[in-house]
């Protein structure tokens, strides 16, 4: 009696402590993700202290970038990043939506998996290789075949005026669009697939055609999630570095024309960080990196909330 | 409308095909045994290769794995098995948001965190920068594949009196093994092609690697360096490097999907 009691106690105690040790040990690894996020912010925040002290908010509005005179304003890069990313969205969103609708609603069952895999494969191609292709194939193509008709028919807009160099904002936007289509389309597709079948059945029962069903019953339901997918694509476009650096022309000026070369926040870091000699120069580049980190975090949080909400509330009605 | 949406799919595939085609056509003539086994030569001198860059990529990715895999996998196990609380949900969310970290920012972190303190560009700094990108991916994929393990399997094990930690370690992880491995391989494929984080962490080097605390050459950085020069024979080398890198990454991607699909008969 005594012995069995003892051994029972013994087992349960060892179970308890084993579980406790294991949970604490791997809990530490989970905690390290929080530490990593904290360190990311801390390092870049500290690294950019000098630049923040000297330029303050003027850093965001200054358009002079002169390493020799040690005057640093990030506006041309912020402009380049925002415009190229918006341009990418303008091109990529209609395509991504089309892809998502086709793959979730219209495509034959057998084609769905292979087609979506092929499109996602595009995301696996390293950025530097897409950039290489961009320099030698896409940029000449846009210069010779896309830009001339744009300037002929839409030349009255300042967007499409001036000489076309090949390496330009337009090329940067197109290459970003290509790179964000996989994520935007696959998240949109996932969101559309969460739309309950009875939504579709109801529309079909009312005599709607396949396309009308998609338009009336599916898309409004998935709206917030699709919006999240678009924001997610925007976040990717903002942080994308190599391919853009290779095709956007790297010229820190703010121009109305999409045909002129531009510069992005990520590109200026990639190009100038190693060559930056003075402390203030390095600090200014780190501040650009810090801005990039903060913006992409905010964007990602917003996108996740929009997408998560929808993926979690299953079987709800049209919102 | 169906035709229009199908056209979207077709048009989206065109860049992929064009990339694969041009990389193959331009790269195939540059690739030979010397290309894989020799170090670069100065411009104008024929021959030479990317041997050191191939070696360097394996070293840097290896370091990233040494740091990233234990952290990523164990954090994922925690989130799926013990993370049903506020802390777990927050970590899960943070890991999700971290997957969107711009790769250039990861490089900057490697620079301020390692290079500034050690005083030198190094393979280790490159590995740390890549692990920042790797950890959240591995965590999330591990968490997701563990969640797919049926509750009945865990219950059966617990009912036999096996403590939870042993159940997790030997039963749950084992059942989800192929899913975890898939996530790991895909994350390796993803970081192998990253250039931006390595520009100012591992930096590059025209010789064979000579220590983990020294600058080291990697494929993506070497491709970038060659691509932006004005020399045609270096362009050819860039295409050759791109071909090798793309083959490596496609093998990882397609191979993994093919193997896992076969296993589950999906």
XYZ file of C-alpha atoms in Angstrom:
585
model
C 0.000 0.000 0.000
C 2.679 2.380 1.063
C 4.901 1.449 -1.800
C 2.246 1.782 -4.481
C 1.296 5.137 -3.071
C 4.910 6.203 -3.214
C 5.430 5.041 -6.755
C 2.200 6.696 -7.859
C 3.402 9.895 -6.342
C 6.757 9.452 -7.933
C 5.331 8.971 -11.418
C 2.993 11.881 -11.221
C 5.725 14.144 -9.924
C 8.152 13.212 -12.656
C 5.403 13.667 -15.240
C 4.705 17.088 -13.899
C 8.289 18.198 -13.864
C 9.030 16.719 -17.309
C 6.115 18.590 -18.779
C 7.075 21.729 -16.974
C 10.698 21.634 -18.130
C 9.708 20.877 -21.709
C 7.108 23.616 -21.845
C 9.478 26.135 -20.322
C 12.287 25.135 -22.688
C 10.333 25.449 -25.894
C 8.461 28.426 -24.476
C 11.831 30.118 -24.420
C 12.168 29.584 -28.169
C 8.732 31.100 -28.687
C 9.801 34.019 -26.539
C 12.892 34.426 -28.687
C 10.632 35.447 -31.576
C 9.401 38.350 -29.498
C 13.012 39.126 -28.622
C 13.941 39.026 -32.296
C 11.197 41.494 -33.193
C 12.280 43.721 -30.322
C 15.956 43.559 -31.345
C 15.108 44.409 -34.949
C 13.451 47.614 -33.824
C 16.012 48.401 -31.156
C 19.071 48.045 -33.407
C 17.655 50.199 -36.188
C 16.244 52.724 -33.738
C 19.591 53.169 -32.019
C 21.450 53.153 -35.333
C 19.330 55.975 -36.676
C 19.579 58.156 -33.554
C 22.197 60.516 -35.012
C 20.204 61.208 -38.139
C 16.999 61.723 -36.164
C 18.750 64.192 -33.851
C 20.184 66.270 -36.651
C 17.391 66.283 -39.218
C 14.283 65.565 -37.133
C 11.117 65.508 -39.212
C 12.957 67.395 -41.940
C 14.405 64.036 -42.934
C 11.009 62.997 -44.280
C 10.372 66.197 -46.212
C 13.856 67.093 -47.422
C 14.501 66.328 -51.064
C 18.254 66.898 -51.089
C 20.457 63.823 -50.836
C 24.016 65.058 -50.831
C 26.575 62.809 -49.106
C 29.398 65.286 -49.786
C 27.648 68.171 -48.028
C 26.156 65.734 -45.485
C 22.615 66.875 -46.158
C 20.177 63.999 -46.193
C 16.487 64.127 -47.058
C 14.575 60.955 -47.807
C 11.672 62.406 -49.773
C 12.820 61.272 -53.256
C 13.128 57.713 -51.954
C 9.819 57.768 -50.097
C 8.235 59.140 -53.266
C 9.867 56.459 -55.420
C 8.831 53.672 -53.062
C 5.210 54.806 -52.786
C 4.729 55.524 -56.482
C 6.376 52.307 -57.665
C 4.352 50.277 -55.141
C 1.056 51.959 -56.102
C 1.868 51.426 -59.744
C 2.538 47.769 -58.968
C -0.861 47.502 -57.260
C -2.659 49.191 -60.143
C -1.228 46.575 -62.481
C -1.265 43.551 -60.182
C -4.641 43.806 -58.440
C -6.899 43.240 -61.471
C -4.739 40.309 -62.555
C -4.599 38.838 -59.069
C -8.351 39.093 -58.682
C -8.878 37.474 -62.064
C -6.503 34.673 -61.129
C -8.145 34.185 -57.731
C -11.641 34.062 -59.229
C -10.603 31.730 -62.008
C -8.781 29.338 -59.691
C -11.437 29.275 -56.977
C -14.670 29.530 -58.947
C -14.281 28.780 -62.607
C -11.329 26.526 -63.343
C -11.819 22.802 -63.854
C -10.969 20.878 -60.687
C -7.950 19.213 -62.250
C -6.287 22.463 -63.264
C -6.568 24.268 -59.942
C -3.671 22.813 -57.993
C -1.106 22.760 -60.811
C -1.985 26.270 -61.992
C -1.822 27.803 -58.544
C 1.461 25.996 -57.928
C 2.918 27.408 -61.144
C 1.904 30.943 -60.202
C 3.349 30.506 -56.728
C 6.564 29.289 -58.322
C 7.000 32.854 -59.541
C 7.409 33.848 -55.895
C 10.205 31.313 -55.497
C 12.372 32.844 -58.237
C 15.066 34.877 -56.450
C 14.653 38.625 -56.706
C 18.145 39.050 -58.154
C 17.295 36.737 -61.052
C 14.067 38.594 -61.766
C 16.196 41.748 -61.753
C 18.659 40.216 -64.210
C 15.760 39.338 -66.486
C 14.381 42.822 -65.919
C 17.583 44.502 -67.100
C 18.048 42.461 -70.236
C 14.519 41.474 -71.291
C 11.799 43.505 -69.579
C 13.377 46.978 -69.696
C 14.140 46.846 -73.446
C 10.683 45.387 -74.060
C 8.988 48.219 -72.192
C 11.182 50.832 -73.868
C 10.533 49.508 -77.368
C 7.001 48.140 -77.249
C 5.072 49.469 -74.252
C 6.294 53.051 -73.908
C 5.818 54.241 -77.526
C 2.070 53.512 -77.668
C 1.645 54.928 -74.153
C 3.267 58.206 -75.130
C 1.400 58.307 -78.450
C -2.085 57.728 -77.048
C -1.768 58.936 -73.455
C 1.030 61.450 -74.009
C -1.214 64.316 -72.990
C -0.855 63.086 -69.397
C 2.361 64.214 -67.700
C 2.741 60.590 -66.589
C 3.712 59.481 -70.061
C 5.843 62.362 -71.274
C 9.543 62.672 -71.893
C 12.155 60.296 -73.258
C 12.022 56.644 -72.242
C 15.265 55.263 -70.868
C 14.288 51.678 -70.244
C 15.391 51.801 -66.632
C 12.502 53.768 -65.193
C 9.725 54.039 -62.654
C 7.430 52.258 -65.109
C 9.795 49.278 -65.418
C 10.145 49.194 -61.628
C 6.365 49.182 -61.208
C 5.877 46.395 -63.743
C 8.540 44.209 -62.161
C 7.027 44.776 -58.700
C 3.615 43.857 -60.087
C 5.020 40.576 -61.378
C 6.542 39.895 -57.975
C 3.433 40.595 -55.884
C 0.929 38.742 -58.075
C 1.682 35.366 -56.401
C 0.956 36.564 -52.858
C -1.994 38.798 -53.709
C -3.648 36.154 -55.851
C -3.065 33.254 -53.459
C -4.371 35.123 -50.405
C -7.384 36.402 -52.387
C -8.039 32.872 -53.535
C -7.863 31.550 -49.984
C -10.280 34.226 -48.858
C -12.709 33.572 -51.708
C -12.673 29.864 -50.874
C -13.930 30.610 -47.363
C -17.159 32.011 -48.792
C -19.764 29.456 -47.719
C -21.350 27.367 -50.441
C -24.871 28.376 -49.445
C -24.072 31.939 -50.475
C -23.425 30.700 -53.983
C -26.365 28.315 -53.956
C -28.710 31.080 -52.929
C -27.594 33.269 -55.809
C -27.777 30.379 -58.255
C -31.260 29.502 -57.013
C -32.361 33.032 -57.839
C -31.299 32.410 -61.399
C -27.919 34.144 -61.371
C -25.348 32.976 -63.888
C -21.919 31.787 -62.764
C -20.343 35.190 -63.195
C -23.259 36.974 -61.533
C -22.975 34.603 -58.596
C -19.314 35.523 -58.209
C -20.122 39.213 -58.449
C -23.188 39.270 -56.187
C -22.607 36.511 -53.654
C -18.878 35.844 -53.509
C -16.928 39.062 -53.968
C -18.895 41.260 -51.524
C -18.522 38.572 -48.870
C -14.773 38.330 -49.426
C -14.268 42.069 -49.798
C -12.384 42.801 -46.591
C -10.143 39.767 -47.047
C -9.337 40.733 -50.618
C -8.525 44.209 -49.372
C -6.165 42.549 -46.878
C -4.524 40.600 -49.701
C -3.985 43.824 -51.626
C -2.401 45.500 -48.609
C -0.191 42.453 -48.148
C 0.963 42.847 -51.746
C 1.622 46.514 -51.082
C 3.794 45.557 -48.108
C 5.816 43.199 -50.264
C 6.263 45.842 -52.941
C 7.529 48.392 -50.454
C 10.238 46.124 -49.066
C 11.292 44.518 -52.338
C 14.889 45.414 -53.046
C 17.065 43.716 -55.634
C 14.860 43.506 -58.708
C 13.727 47.096 -58.272
C 17.249 48.345 -57.666
C 18.320 46.734 -60.923
C 15.618 48.271 -63.113
C 14.407 51.543 -61.611
C 17.374 53.643 -62.715
C 18.534 54.812 -59.272
C 18.266 58.539 -59.663
C 17.056 60.475 -56.622
C 14.666 62.875 -58.276
C 10.965 63.449 -58.074
C 9.491 63.456 -61.532
C 5.917 63.401 -62.792
C 6.850 61.108 -65.641
C 6.795 57.343 -65.190
C 9.361 57.195 -67.971
C 12.095 58.805 -65.925
C 14.436 56.938 -63.609
C 13.616 56.933 -59.918
C 14.929 55.523 -56.656
C 13.358 53.606 -53.761
C 14.108 53.421 -50.050
C 15.270 49.834 -50.291
C 17.412 50.541 -53.361
C 19.303 53.422 -51.824
C 20.213 51.218 -48.878
C 21.354 48.426 -51.190
C 23.418 50.783 -53.332
C 24.987 53.109 -50.835
C 25.256 51.358 -47.483
C 28.641 49.769 -48.093
C 30.065 52.978 -49.521
C 28.698 55.200 -46.757
C 31.715 56.568 -44.946
C 30.576 59.140 -42.423
C 28.577 58.289 -39.326
C 25.770 60.623 -40.336
C 25.541 59.034 -43.784
C 25.251 55.535 -42.283
C 22.781 56.748 -39.695
C 20.602 58.351 -42.386
C 20.509 55.103 -44.341
C 19.639 53.182 -41.177
C 16.811 55.647 -40.554
C 15.457 54.835 -44.020
C 15.661 51.156 -43.062
C 13.869 51.885 -39.802
C 11.081 53.701 -41.662
C 10.816 50.749 -44.025
C 10.540 48.347 -41.084
C 7.883 50.414 -39.313
C 5.814 50.899 -42.481
C 5.958 47.238 -43.450
C 5.024 46.168 -39.909
C 2.009 48.446 -39.843
C 0.950 47.264 -43.290
C 1.379 43.614 -42.353
C -0.553 43.994 -39.117
C -3.416 45.701 -40.959
C -3.454 43.055 -43.673
C -3.343 40.134 -41.236
C -6.215 41.545 -39.228
C -8.353 41.923 -42.346
C -7.534 38.458 -43.654
C -7.643 36.672 -40.301
C -11.043 38.048 -39.440
C -12.484 36.485 -42.532
C -10.628 33.196 -42.311
C -11.829 32.786 -38.726
C -15.484 33.772 -38.981
C -16.730 30.905 -41.041
C -20.352 30.556 -41.969
C -21.140 34.204 -41.307
C -23.325 36.301 -43.569
C -22.451 39.062 -45.965
C -20.807 41.864 -44.048
C -15.831 36.617 -67.890
C -14.433 33.119 -67.498
C -12.237 33.742 -70.524
C -11.039 37.041 -69.121
C -10.034 35.510 -65.799
C -8.351 32.603 -67.564
C -6.409 35.177 -69.580
C -5.193 36.712 -66.304
C -3.742 33.353 -65.337
C -2.134 32.934 -68.751
C -0.606 36.424 -68.694
C 0.712 35.946 -65.150
C 2.503 32.799 -66.265
C 4.241 34.535 -69.201
C 6.927 36.293 -67.083
C 7.717 32.994 -65.344
C 8.150 31.192 -68.658
C 10.171 34.083 -70.061
C 12.459 34.073 -67.020
C 13.003 30.320 -67.146
C 13.609 30.464 -70.909
C 16.097 33.357 -70.892
C 17.992 32.046 -67.887
C 18.332 28.629 -69.521
C 19.306 29.952 -72.967
C 21.807 32.496 -71.662
C 23.103 30.432 -68.797
C 23.659 27.073 -70.405
C 26.673 28.192 -72.468
C 28.435 29.595 -69.405
C 28.073 26.507 -67.267
C 30.800 23.883 -67.387
C 33.026 22.074 -64.907
C 35.390 25.036 -64.480
C 32.413 27.270 -63.799
C 31.413 25.090 -60.863
C 34.863 24.447 -59.426
C 37.034 27.525 -60.021
C 37.178 30.962 -58.487
C 36.494 34.124 -60.520
C 39.168 35.621 -62.736
C 39.711 39.332 -63.416
C 37.668 40.871 -66.196
C 38.999 40.096 -69.675
C 40.669 36.880 -68.608
C 38.650 33.942 -69.916
C 37.666 30.990 -67.729
C 37.144 30.981 -64.011
C 33.891 30.347 -62.264
C 31.698 30.683 -59.264
C 33.037 27.806 -57.204
C 33.694 29.999 -54.203
C 30.241 31.538 -54.427
C 28.600 28.114 -54.483
C 30.698 27.102 -51.487
C 29.872 30.356 -49.721
C 26.142 30.027 -50.299
C 26.164 26.588 -48.676
C 28.157 27.920 -45.707
C 25.990 30.980 -45.126
C 22.726 29.072 -45.582
C 24.148 26.391 -43.261
C 24.789 28.959 -40.549
C 21.289 30.371 -41.024
C 19.887 26.840 -40.603
C 21.937 26.198 -37.453
C 20.362 29.263 -35.866
C 16.995 29.320 -37.560
C 15.873 25.686 -37.533
C 16.000 24.935 -33.775
C 14.430 28.283 -32.914
C 11.818 28.113 -35.651
C 10.790 24.491 -35.164
C 10.661 24.557 -31.358
C 8.821 27.861 -31.317
C 6.336 26.340 -33.766
C 5.914 23.294 -31.525
C 5.251 25.545 -28.557
C 2.700 27.625 -30.435
C 0.761 24.618 -31.625
C 0.905 22.447 -28.485
C 1.161 24.890 -25.588
C 0.280 28.210 -27.172
C -3.467 28.293 -26.500
C -3.085 31.359 -24.353
C -2.583 35.077 -24.739
C 1.208 34.751 -24.968
C 0.962 32.081 -27.664
C -1.486 34.072 -29.730
C 0.677 37.182 -29.554
C 3.831 35.278 -30.542
C 1.968 33.637 -33.395
C 0.795 37.018 -34.628
C 4.262 38.548 -34.293
C 5.787 35.633 -36.227
C 3.198 36.195 -38.934
C 3.993 39.884 -39.131
C 7.742 39.145 -39.098
C 7.370 37.126 -42.306
C 6.813 40.491 -43.983
C 10.148 41.922 -42.806
C 11.824 43.524 -45.829
C 14.921 41.473 -46.596
C 17.121 44.560 -46.818
C 16.122 45.410 -43.248
C 17.229 41.958 -42.134
C 20.593 42.731 -43.715
C 20.784 46.008 -41.894
C 20.065 44.184 -38.650
C 22.901 41.753 -39.382
C 25.145 44.745 -39.972
C 24.304 46.704 -36.830
C 24.055 43.572 -34.676
C 27.152 41.646 -35.811
C 29.325 43.553 -38.280
C 29.535 46.734 -36.212
C 30.545 44.819 -33.081
C 32.929 42.353 -34.690
C 34.412 44.979 -36.965
C 34.295 42.862 -40.094
C 31.897 41.601 -42.730
C 31.535 37.890 -42.148
C 29.812 34.640 -43.062
C 28.312 34.631 -39.570
C 26.720 38.061 -40.022
C 25.223 36.834 -43.305
C 23.894 33.717 -41.632
C 22.316 35.731 -38.828
C 20.660 38.082 -41.319
C 19.223 35.133 -43.260
C 18.044 33.424 -40.086
C 15.933 36.514 -39.314
C 14.032 35.779 -42.517
C 13.979 32.041 -41.899
C 12.719 31.847 -38.311
C 9.196 33.222 -38.830
C 8.611 31.061 -41.915
C 9.726 27.873 -40.170
C 7.736 28.744 -37.046
C 4.500 29.283 -38.937
C 4.833 26.222 -41.175
C 5.746 24.009 -38.213
C 2.804 25.342 -36.221
C 0.442 24.733 -39.108
C 1.616 21.210 -39.830
C 1.406 20.244 -36.139
C -2.148 21.550 -36.010
C -3.060 19.065 -38.725
C -2.145 16.111 -36.493
C -5.445 14.471 -35.496
C -6.411 14.866 -31.848
C -7.166 11.146 -31.608
C -3.476 10.303 -32.046
C -2.493 12.571 -29.152
C -5.349 11.232 -27.022
C -4.337 7.639 -27.679
C -0.820 8.385 -26.526
C -1.940 10.323 -23.453
C -4.399 7.553 -22.581
C -1.490 5.128 -22.422
C -0.036 7.283 -19.669
C 2.683 8.858 -21.773
C 3.361 12.359 -20.481
C 2.460 15.262 -22.698
C 6.014 16.282 -23.419
C 6.898 12.789 -24.626
C 3.703 12.639 -26.637
C 4.609 15.928 -28.282
C 8.204 14.987 -28.888
C 7.778 11.420 -30.111
C 4.226 11.162 -31.416
C 3.041 14.574 -32.578
C 6.283 15.800 -34.123
C 6.839 12.435 -35.722
C 3.398 12.429 -37.291
C 3.860 15.933 -38.640
C 7.442 15.253 -39.696
C 6.943 15.492 -43.438
C 5.032 18.747 -43.107
C 7.799 20.227 -40.973
C 10.472 19.077 -43.413
C 8.518 20.620 -46.292
C 8.405 23.950 -44.489
C 12.104 23.749 -43.676
C 13.101 22.978 -47.267
C 10.888 25.728 -48.666
C 12.396 28.223 -46.235
C 15.881 27.111 -47.309
C 14.862 27.617 -50.939
C 13.595 31.050 -50.050
C 16.728 32.266 -48.245
C 19.191 30.685 -50.689
C 18.238 33.248 -53.285
C 18.252 36.280 -51.005
C 20.704 38.950 -52.049
C 19.839 42.113 -50.176
C 20.602 40.781 -46.658
C 24.046 39.618 -47.791
C 25.232 42.807 -49.496
C 26.583 44.279 -46.309
C 26.812 41.292 -43.998
C 28.757 38.596 -45.834
C 29.747 41.219 -48.430
C 31.587 39.034 -50.980
C 35.061 37.837 -51.747
C 36.844 36.749 -54.909
C 38.601 33.797 -53.258
C 37.735 30.605 -51.449
C 36.265 31.022 -47.999
C 38.907 31.463 -45.328
C 37.014 31.551 -42.064
C 33.535 32.212 -40.786
C 34.557 35.605 -39.431
C 35.715 36.827 -42.839
C 33.796 38.191 -45.830
C 32.477 35.366 -47.964
C 31.221 35.097 -51.515
C 27.664 33.940 -52.208
C 25.813 33.124 -55.421
C 23.134 35.827 -55.327
C 25.567 38.628 -54.487
C 27.979 37.399 -57.148
C 25.170 37.358 -59.739
C 24.235 40.901 -58.767
C 27.837 42.108 -58.915
C 28.301 40.598 -62.369
C 24.910 41.782 -63.659
C 25.505 45.471 -62.989
C 28.962 45.599 -64.602
C 29.280 46.690 -68.252
C 31.284 43.617 -69.280
C 29.589 41.048 -71.564
C 31.655 38.111 -70.327
C 30.627 38.904 -66.745
C 27.016 39.132 -67.902
C 27.422 35.618 -69.251
C 28.699 34.548 -65.824
C 25.710 36.203 -64.172
C 23.357 34.174 -66.378
C 25.320 31.013 -65.619
C 25.051 31.674 -61.893
C 21.360 32.431 -62.256
C 20.831 29.105 -64.009
C 22.538 27.149 -61.240
C 20.671 29.036 -58.523
C 17.325 28.617 -60.242
C 17.894 24.885 -60.745
C 18.742 24.539 -57.057
C 15.633 26.417 -55.979
C 13.289 24.705 -58.419
C 14.558 21.305 -57.300
C 13.778 22.242 -53.704
C 10.345 23.634 -54.558
C 9.107 21.112 -57.090
C 10.857 18.197 -55.396
C 9.259 18.938 -52.051
C 5.746 19.300 -53.469
C 6.155 16.198 -55.558
C 7.365 14.079 -52.669
C 4.707 15.268 -50.222
C 1.953 14.895 -52.803
C 2.932 11.319 -53.506
C 2.972 10.467 -49.844
C -0.549 11.664 -49.148
C -1.968 10.751 -52.521
C -3.485 14.196 -52.922
